[in-house]
CSV table of C-alpha atoms in Angstrom, one decimal:
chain,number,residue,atom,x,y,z
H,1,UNK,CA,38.8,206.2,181.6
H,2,UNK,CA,40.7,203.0,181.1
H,3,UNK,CA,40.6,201.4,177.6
H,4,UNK,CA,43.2,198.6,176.5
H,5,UNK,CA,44.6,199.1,172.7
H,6,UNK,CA,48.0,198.7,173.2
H,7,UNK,CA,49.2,196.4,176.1
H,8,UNK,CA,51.5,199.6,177.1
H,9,UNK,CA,48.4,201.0,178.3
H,10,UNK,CA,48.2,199.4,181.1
H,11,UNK,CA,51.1,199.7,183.4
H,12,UNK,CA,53.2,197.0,184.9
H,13,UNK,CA,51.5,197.2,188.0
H,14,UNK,CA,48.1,196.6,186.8
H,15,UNK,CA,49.4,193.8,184.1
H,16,UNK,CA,50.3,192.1,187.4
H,17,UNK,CA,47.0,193.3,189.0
H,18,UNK,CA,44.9,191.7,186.6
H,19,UNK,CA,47.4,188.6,186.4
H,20,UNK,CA,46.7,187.9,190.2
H,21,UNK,CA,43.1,188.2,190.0
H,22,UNK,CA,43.1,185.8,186.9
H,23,UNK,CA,44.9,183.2,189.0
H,24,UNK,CA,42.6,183.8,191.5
H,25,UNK,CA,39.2,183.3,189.4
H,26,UNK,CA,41.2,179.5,188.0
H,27,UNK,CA,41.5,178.6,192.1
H,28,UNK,CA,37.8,179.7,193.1
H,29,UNK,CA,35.1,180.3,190.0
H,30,UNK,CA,33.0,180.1,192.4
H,31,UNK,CA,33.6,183.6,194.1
H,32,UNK,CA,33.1,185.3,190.8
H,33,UNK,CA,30.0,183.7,189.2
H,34,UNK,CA,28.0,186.8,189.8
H,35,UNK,CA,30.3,189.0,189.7
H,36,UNK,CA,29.2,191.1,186.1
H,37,UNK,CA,25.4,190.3,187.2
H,38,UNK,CA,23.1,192.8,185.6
H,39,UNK,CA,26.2,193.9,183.1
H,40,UNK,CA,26.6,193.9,179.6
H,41,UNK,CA,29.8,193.1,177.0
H,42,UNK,CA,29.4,193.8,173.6
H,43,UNK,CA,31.3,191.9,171.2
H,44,UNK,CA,31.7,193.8,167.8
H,45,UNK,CA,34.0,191.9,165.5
H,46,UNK,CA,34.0,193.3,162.1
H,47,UNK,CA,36.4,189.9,160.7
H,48,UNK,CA,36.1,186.3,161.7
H,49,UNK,CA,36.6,185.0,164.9
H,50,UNK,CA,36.7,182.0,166.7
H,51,UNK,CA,38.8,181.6,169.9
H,52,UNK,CA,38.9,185.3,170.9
H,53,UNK,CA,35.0,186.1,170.5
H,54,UNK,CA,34.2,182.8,171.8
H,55,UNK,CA,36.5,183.8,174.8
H,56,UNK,CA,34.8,186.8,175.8
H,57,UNK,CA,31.9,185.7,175.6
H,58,UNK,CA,32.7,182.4,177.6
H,59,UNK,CA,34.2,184.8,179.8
H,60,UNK,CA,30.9,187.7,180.9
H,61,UNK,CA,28.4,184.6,181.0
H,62,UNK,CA,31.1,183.0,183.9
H,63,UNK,CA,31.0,186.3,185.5
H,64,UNK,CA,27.3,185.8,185.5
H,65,UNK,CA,26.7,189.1,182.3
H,66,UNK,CA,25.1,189.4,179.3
H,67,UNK,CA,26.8,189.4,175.6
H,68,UNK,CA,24.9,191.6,172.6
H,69,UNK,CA,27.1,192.1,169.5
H,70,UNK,CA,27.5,191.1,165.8
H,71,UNK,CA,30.6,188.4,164.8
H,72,UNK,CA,29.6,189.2,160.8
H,73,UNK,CA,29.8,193.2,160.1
H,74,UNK,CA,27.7,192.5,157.0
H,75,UNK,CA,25.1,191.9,159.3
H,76,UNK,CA,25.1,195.4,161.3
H,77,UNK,CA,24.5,199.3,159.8
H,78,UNK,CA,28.4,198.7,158.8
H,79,UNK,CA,26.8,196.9,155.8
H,80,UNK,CA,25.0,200.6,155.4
H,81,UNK,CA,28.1,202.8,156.0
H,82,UNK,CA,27.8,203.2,159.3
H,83,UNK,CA,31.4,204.4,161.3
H,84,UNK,CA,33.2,203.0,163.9
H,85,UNK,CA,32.8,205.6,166.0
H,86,UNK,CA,29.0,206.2,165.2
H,87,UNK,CA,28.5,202.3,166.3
H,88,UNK,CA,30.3,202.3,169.2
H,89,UNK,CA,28.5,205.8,170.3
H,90,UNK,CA,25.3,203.7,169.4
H,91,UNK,CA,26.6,200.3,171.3
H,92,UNK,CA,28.1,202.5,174.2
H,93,UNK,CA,23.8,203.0,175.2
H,94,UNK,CA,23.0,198.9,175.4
H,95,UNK,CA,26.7,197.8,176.4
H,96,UNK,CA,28.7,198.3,179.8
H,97,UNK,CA,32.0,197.3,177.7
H,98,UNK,CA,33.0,196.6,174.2
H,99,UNK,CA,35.4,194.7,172.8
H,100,UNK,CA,36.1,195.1,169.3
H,101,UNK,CA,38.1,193.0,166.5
H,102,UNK,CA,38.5,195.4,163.3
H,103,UNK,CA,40.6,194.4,159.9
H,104,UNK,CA,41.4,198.3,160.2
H,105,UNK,CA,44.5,199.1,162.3
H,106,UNK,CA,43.9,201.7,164.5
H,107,UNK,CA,40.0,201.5,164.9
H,108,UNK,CA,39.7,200.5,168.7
H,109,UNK,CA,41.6,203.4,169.0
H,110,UNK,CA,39.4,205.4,167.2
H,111,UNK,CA,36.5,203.6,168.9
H,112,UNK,CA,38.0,204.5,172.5
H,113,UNK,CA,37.9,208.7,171.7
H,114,UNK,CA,34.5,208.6,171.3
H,115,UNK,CA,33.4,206.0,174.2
H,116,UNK,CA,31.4,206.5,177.1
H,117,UNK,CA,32.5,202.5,178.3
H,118,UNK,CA,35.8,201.1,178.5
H,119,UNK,CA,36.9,199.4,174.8
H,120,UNK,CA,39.1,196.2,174.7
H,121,UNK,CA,41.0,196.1,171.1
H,122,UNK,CA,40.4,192.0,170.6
H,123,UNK,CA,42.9,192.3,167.4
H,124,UNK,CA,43.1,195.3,164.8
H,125,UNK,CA,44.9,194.0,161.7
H,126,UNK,CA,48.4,193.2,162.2
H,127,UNK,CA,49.2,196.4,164.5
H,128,UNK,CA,48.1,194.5,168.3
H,129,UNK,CA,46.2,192.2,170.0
H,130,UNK,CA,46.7,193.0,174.0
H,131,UNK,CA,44.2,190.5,175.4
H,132,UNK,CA,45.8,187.7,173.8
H,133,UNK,CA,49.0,189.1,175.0
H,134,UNK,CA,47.3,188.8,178.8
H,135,UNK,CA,46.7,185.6,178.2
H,136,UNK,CA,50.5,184.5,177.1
H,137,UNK,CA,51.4,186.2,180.1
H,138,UNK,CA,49.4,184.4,182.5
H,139,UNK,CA,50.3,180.8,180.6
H,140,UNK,CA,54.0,181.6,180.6
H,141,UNK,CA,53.5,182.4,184.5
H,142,UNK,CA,51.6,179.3,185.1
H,143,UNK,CA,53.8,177.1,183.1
H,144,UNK,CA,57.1,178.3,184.6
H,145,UNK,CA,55.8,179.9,188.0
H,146,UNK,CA,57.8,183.5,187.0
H,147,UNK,CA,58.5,185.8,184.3
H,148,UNK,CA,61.4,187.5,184.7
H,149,UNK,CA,64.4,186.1,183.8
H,150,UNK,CA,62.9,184.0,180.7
H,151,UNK,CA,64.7,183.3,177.3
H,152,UNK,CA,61.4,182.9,174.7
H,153,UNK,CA,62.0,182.3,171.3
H,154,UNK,CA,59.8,184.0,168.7
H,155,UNK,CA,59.7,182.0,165.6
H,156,UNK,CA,57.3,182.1,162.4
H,157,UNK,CA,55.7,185.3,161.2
H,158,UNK,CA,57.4,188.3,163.2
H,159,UNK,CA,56.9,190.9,160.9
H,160,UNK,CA,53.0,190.6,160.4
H,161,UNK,CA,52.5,188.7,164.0
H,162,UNK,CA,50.5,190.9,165.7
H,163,UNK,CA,50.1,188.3,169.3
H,164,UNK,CA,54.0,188.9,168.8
H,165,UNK,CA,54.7,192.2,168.2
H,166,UNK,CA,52.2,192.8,171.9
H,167,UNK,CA,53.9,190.2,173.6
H,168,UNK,CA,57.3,192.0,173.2
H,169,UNK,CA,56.0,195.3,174.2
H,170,UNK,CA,54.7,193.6,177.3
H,171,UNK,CA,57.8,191.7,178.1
H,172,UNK,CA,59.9,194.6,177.6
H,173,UNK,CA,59.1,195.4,180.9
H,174,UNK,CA,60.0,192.8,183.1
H,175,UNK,CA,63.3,192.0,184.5
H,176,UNK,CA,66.4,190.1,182.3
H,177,UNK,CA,64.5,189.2,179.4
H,178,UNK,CA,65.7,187.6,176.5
H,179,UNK,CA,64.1,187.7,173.1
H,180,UNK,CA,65.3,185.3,170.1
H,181,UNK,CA,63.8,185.8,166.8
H,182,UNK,CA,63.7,182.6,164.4
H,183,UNK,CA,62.1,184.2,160.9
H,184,UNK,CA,62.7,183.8,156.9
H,185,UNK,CA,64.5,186.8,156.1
H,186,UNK,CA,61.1,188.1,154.7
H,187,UNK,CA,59.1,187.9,158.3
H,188,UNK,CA,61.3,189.2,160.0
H,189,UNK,CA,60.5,191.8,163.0
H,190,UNK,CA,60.1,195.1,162.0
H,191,UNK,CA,62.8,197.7,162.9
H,192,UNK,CA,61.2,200.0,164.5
H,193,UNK,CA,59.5,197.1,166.5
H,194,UNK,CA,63.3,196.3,167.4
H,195,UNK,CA,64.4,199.9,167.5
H,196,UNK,CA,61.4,200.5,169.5
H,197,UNK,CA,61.2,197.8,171.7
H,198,UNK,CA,64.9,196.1,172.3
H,199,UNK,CA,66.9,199.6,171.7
H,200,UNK,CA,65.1,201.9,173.3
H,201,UNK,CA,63.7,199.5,176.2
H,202,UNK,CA,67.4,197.7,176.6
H,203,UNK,CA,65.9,194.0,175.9
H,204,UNK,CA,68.6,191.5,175.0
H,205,UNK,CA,67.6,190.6,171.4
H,206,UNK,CA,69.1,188.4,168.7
H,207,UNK,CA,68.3,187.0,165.0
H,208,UNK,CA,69.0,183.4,164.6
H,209,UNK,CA,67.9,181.3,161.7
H,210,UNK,CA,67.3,178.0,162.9
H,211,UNK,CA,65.2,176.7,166.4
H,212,UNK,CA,67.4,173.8,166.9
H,213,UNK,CA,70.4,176.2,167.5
H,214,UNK,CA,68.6,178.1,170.1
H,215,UNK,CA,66.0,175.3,171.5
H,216,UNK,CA,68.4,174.3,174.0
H,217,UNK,CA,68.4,177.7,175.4
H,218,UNK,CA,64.6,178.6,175.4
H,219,UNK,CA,62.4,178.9,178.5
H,220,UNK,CA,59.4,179.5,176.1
H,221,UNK,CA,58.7,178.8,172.4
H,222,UNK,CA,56.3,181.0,170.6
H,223,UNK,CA,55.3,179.4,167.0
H,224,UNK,CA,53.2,181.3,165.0
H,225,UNK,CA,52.3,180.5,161.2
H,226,UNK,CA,55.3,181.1,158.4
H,227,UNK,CA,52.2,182.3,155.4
H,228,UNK,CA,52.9,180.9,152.2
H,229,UNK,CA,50.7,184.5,150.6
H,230,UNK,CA,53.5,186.3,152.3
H,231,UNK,CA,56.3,185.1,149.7
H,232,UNK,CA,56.3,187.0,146.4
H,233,UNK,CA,58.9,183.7,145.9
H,234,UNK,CA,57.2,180.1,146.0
H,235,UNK,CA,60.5,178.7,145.5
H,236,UNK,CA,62.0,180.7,148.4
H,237,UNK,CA,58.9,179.5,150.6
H,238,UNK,CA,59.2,175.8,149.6
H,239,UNK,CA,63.1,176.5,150.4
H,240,UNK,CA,62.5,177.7,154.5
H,241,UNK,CA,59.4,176.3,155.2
H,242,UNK,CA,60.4,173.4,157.0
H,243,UNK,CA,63.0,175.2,158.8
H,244,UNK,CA,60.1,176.6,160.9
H,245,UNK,CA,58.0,173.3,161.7
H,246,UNK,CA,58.2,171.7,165.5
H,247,UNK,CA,58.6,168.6,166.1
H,248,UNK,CA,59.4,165.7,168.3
H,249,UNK,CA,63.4,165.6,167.1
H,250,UNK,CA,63.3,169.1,167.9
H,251,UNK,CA,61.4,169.2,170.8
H,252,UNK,CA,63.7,166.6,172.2
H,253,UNK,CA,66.4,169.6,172.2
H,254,UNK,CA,64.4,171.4,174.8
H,255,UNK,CA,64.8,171.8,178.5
H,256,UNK,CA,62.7,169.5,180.5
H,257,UNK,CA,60.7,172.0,181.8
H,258,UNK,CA,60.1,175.0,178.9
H,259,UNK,CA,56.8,175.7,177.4
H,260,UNK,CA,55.2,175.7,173.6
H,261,UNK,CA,53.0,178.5,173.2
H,262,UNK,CA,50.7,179.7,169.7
H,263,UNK,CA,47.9,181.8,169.3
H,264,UNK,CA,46.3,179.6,166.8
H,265,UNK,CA,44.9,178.5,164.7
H,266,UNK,CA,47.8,176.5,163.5
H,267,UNK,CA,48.1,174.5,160.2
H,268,UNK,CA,51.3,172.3,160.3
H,269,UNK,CA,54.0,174.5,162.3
H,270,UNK,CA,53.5,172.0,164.8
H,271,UNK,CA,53.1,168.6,164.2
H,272,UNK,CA,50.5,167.0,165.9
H,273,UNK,CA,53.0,164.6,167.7
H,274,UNK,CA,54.1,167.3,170.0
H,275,UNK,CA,50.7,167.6,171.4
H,276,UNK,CA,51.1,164.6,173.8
H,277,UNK,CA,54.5,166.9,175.0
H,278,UNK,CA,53.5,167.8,178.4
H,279,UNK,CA,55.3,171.1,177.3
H,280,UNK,CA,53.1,171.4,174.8
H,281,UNK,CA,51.0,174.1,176.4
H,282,UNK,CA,49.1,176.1,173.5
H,283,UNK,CA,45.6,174.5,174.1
H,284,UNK,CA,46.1,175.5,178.2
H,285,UNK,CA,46.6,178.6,176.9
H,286,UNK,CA,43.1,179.3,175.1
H,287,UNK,CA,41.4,178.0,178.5
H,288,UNK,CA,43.8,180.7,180.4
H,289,UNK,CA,42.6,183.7,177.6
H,290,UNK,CA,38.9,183.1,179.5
H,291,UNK,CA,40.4,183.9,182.8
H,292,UNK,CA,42.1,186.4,182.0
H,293,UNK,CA,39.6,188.0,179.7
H,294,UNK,CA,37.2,187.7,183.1
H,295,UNK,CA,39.6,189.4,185.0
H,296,UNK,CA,40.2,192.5,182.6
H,297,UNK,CA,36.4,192.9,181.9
H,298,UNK,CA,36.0,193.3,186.0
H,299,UNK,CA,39.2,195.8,186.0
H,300,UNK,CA,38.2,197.8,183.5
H,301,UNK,CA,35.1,198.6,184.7
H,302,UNK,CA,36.0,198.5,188.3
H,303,UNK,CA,39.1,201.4,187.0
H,304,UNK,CA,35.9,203.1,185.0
H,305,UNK,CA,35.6,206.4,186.8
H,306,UNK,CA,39.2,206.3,189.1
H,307,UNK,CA,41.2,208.7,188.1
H,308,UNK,CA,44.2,207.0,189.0
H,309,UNK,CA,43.5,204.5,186.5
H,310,UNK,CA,43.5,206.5,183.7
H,311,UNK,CA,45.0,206.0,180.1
H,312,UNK,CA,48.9,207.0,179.5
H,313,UNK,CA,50.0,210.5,177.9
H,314,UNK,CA,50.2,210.6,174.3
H,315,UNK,CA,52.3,212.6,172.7
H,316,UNK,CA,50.3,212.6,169.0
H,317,UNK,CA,50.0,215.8,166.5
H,318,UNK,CA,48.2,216.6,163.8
H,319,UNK,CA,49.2,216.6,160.6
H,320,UNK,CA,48.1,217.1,156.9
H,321,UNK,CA,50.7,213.9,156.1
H,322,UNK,CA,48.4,210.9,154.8
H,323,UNK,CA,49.2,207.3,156.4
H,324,UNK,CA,51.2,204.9,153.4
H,325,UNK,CA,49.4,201.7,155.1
H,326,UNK,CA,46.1,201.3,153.1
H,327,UNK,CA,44.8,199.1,156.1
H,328,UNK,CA,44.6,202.2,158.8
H,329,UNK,CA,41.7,203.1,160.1
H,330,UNK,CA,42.6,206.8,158.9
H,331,UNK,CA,42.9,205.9,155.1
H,332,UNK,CA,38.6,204.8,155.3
H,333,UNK,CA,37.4,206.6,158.0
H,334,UNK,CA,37.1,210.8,158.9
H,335,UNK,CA,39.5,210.7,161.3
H,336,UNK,CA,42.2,213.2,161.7
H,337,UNK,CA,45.6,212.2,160.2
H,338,UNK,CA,47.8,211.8,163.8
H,339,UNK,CA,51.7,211.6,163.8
H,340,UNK,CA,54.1,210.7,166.3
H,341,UNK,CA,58.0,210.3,166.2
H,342,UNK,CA,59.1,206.7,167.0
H,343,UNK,CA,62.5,205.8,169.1
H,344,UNK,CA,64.4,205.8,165.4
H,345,UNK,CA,63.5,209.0,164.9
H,346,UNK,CA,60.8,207.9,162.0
H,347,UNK,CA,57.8,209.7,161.7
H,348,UNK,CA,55.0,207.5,162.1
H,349,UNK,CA,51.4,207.1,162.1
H,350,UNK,CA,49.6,207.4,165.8
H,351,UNK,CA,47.0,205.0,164.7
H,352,UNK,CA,48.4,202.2,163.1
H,353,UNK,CA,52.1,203.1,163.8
H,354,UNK,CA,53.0,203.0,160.0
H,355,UNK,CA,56.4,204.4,159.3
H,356,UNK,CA,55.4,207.8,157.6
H,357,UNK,CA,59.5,209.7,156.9
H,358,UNK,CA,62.0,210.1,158.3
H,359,UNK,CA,63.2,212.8,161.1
């Protein structure tokens, strides 16, 4: 069966699969408006949500399905001690497909060995967030018609960025990208991200510290919040902070035709001046996470029982080791302790990815 955690799950071919039909659904909603008739999506988010749950749900009542769920976990058998796994083998009976947004990395993982229906990880901590990595991919398509061949700068929080630590996997595999990162020294990308990612996958990738000495160059830039609570320094934060703020003088750097994306919500890393930029295109982008979303749900279940569509080989062992990241799913739950050796040679936890030792 076909789950997406990790957007490396699904393969280039159906990325682009489920870009196409996306693009499709935006030209004729019509065609699809009872398409998910007499199906259900079950929306369990365990932390607060707006855009995302709002999304999928948005996006089964277009395809003409129902939506059960919780969007407070204090209002489920969580609040009794219920697991993961136990809900989602309780869910799996009323639901067609879950998607799930859990605090604990690793637990849509966790939740998809135990399925019988396709789960969609809508954001597990920091570790990944694949559908909003769809949805960047279809809004970097529609802004600049292709994909390939795109300089995108990264620039904010790239060591805790979940939406950017997906969309780097994802774009590692198309054609003659480029990948600047624009981070305080203390969000920057994590190694084995880069190790990972832009070794091990051959993507062009470079630190700089400023966006006006790369703005020029950029096809896309992807802002994301620079978090105050992440700087044991306040002084140090006060220090970059504006470093890492758009604005019209900087947007007037840009190429005429280059695109501003976020995931939001944002607080002031873009001024609201640069929303009258018709580069600005961050709130075309939620509308595109619906389509998208639409066009995965239908996928996923139309993949359900082909065998071709199945998930990728893992390559995970068992281990006594514990996970160091208090946040993995492993470190609340009775899960078994999985390892896997990264690209550096690092031992590293198979549900959260958590650097464990070394080789």
């Amino acid at each position: 069966m076909k789950h997406l955690i990790d957007p490396t799950d699904l393969t280039k071919a159906e990325t682009d699969e489920i870009l196409r039909l996306a693009s499709d659904m935006i030209l004729d909603r019509g065609k699809y408006q009872d398409r998910m008739a007499h199906r259900r999506l079950a929306t369990l988010f365990y932390e607060p949500s707006t855009r995302t749950r709002l999304s999928f749900t948005s996006a089964m009542m277009e395809l003409g399905g129902g939506v059960l769920g919780f969007s407070d976990a204090g209002s489920s058998s969580v609040s009794k001690g219920e697991t993961v796994q136990d809900t989602v083998r309780v869910v799996s009976c009323f639901a067609d497909v879950i998607a799930m947004r859990h605090h604990l990395e690793g637990a849509p993982l966790a939740a998809a060995q135990v399925s019988p229906v396709p789960i969609i990880n809508a954001g597990d901590g920091s570790h990944s967030h694949p559908t909003q990595t769809l949805t960047d991919l279809l809004t970097i398509q529609r802004e600049l018609g292709h994909i390939d061949g795109i300089t995108i700068g990264f620039c904010g929080d790239l060591r805790f960025g979940r939406t950017v630590h997906s969309l780097i996997k994802a774009l590692a595999r198309y054609d003659n990208v480029e990948v600047v990162l624009i981070a305080p020294d203390e969000l920057r990308l994590p190694d084995y991200i880069r190790q990972d990612v832009c070794g091990r996958m051959g993507v062009s990738c470079r630190e700089v510290k400023t966006i006006e000495e790369v703005m020029p160059q950029l096809d896309v830039l992807y802002m994301t919040r620079v978090q105050k609570e992440r700087f044991l320094d306040e002084d140090e934060f006060d220090r970059v902070k504006d470093s890492f703020v758009l604005d019209n003088a900087r947007m007037s750097l840009a190429k005429e035709k280059m695109a501003v994306l976020h995931p939001l919500p944002r607080v002031n890393e873009i001024l609201p001046e640069v929303d009258a930029d018709p580069r600005a295109a961050y709130f075309r982008q939620v509308e595109n996470g619906k389509f998208v979303r639409m066009a995965l749900i239908c996928k996923l279940l139309e993949w359900k029982d082909d065998p071709a569509h199945g998930m990728p080989p893992k390559d995970d062992g068992i281990s006594d080791v514990r996970c160091p990241n208090h946040r993995c799913i492993s470190n609340s739950e009775a899960v078994e302790h999985k390892v896997r050796y990264g690209a550096d040679g690092s031992l590293r936890c198979a549900w959260c990815d958590a650097r464990i030792s070394s080789k």
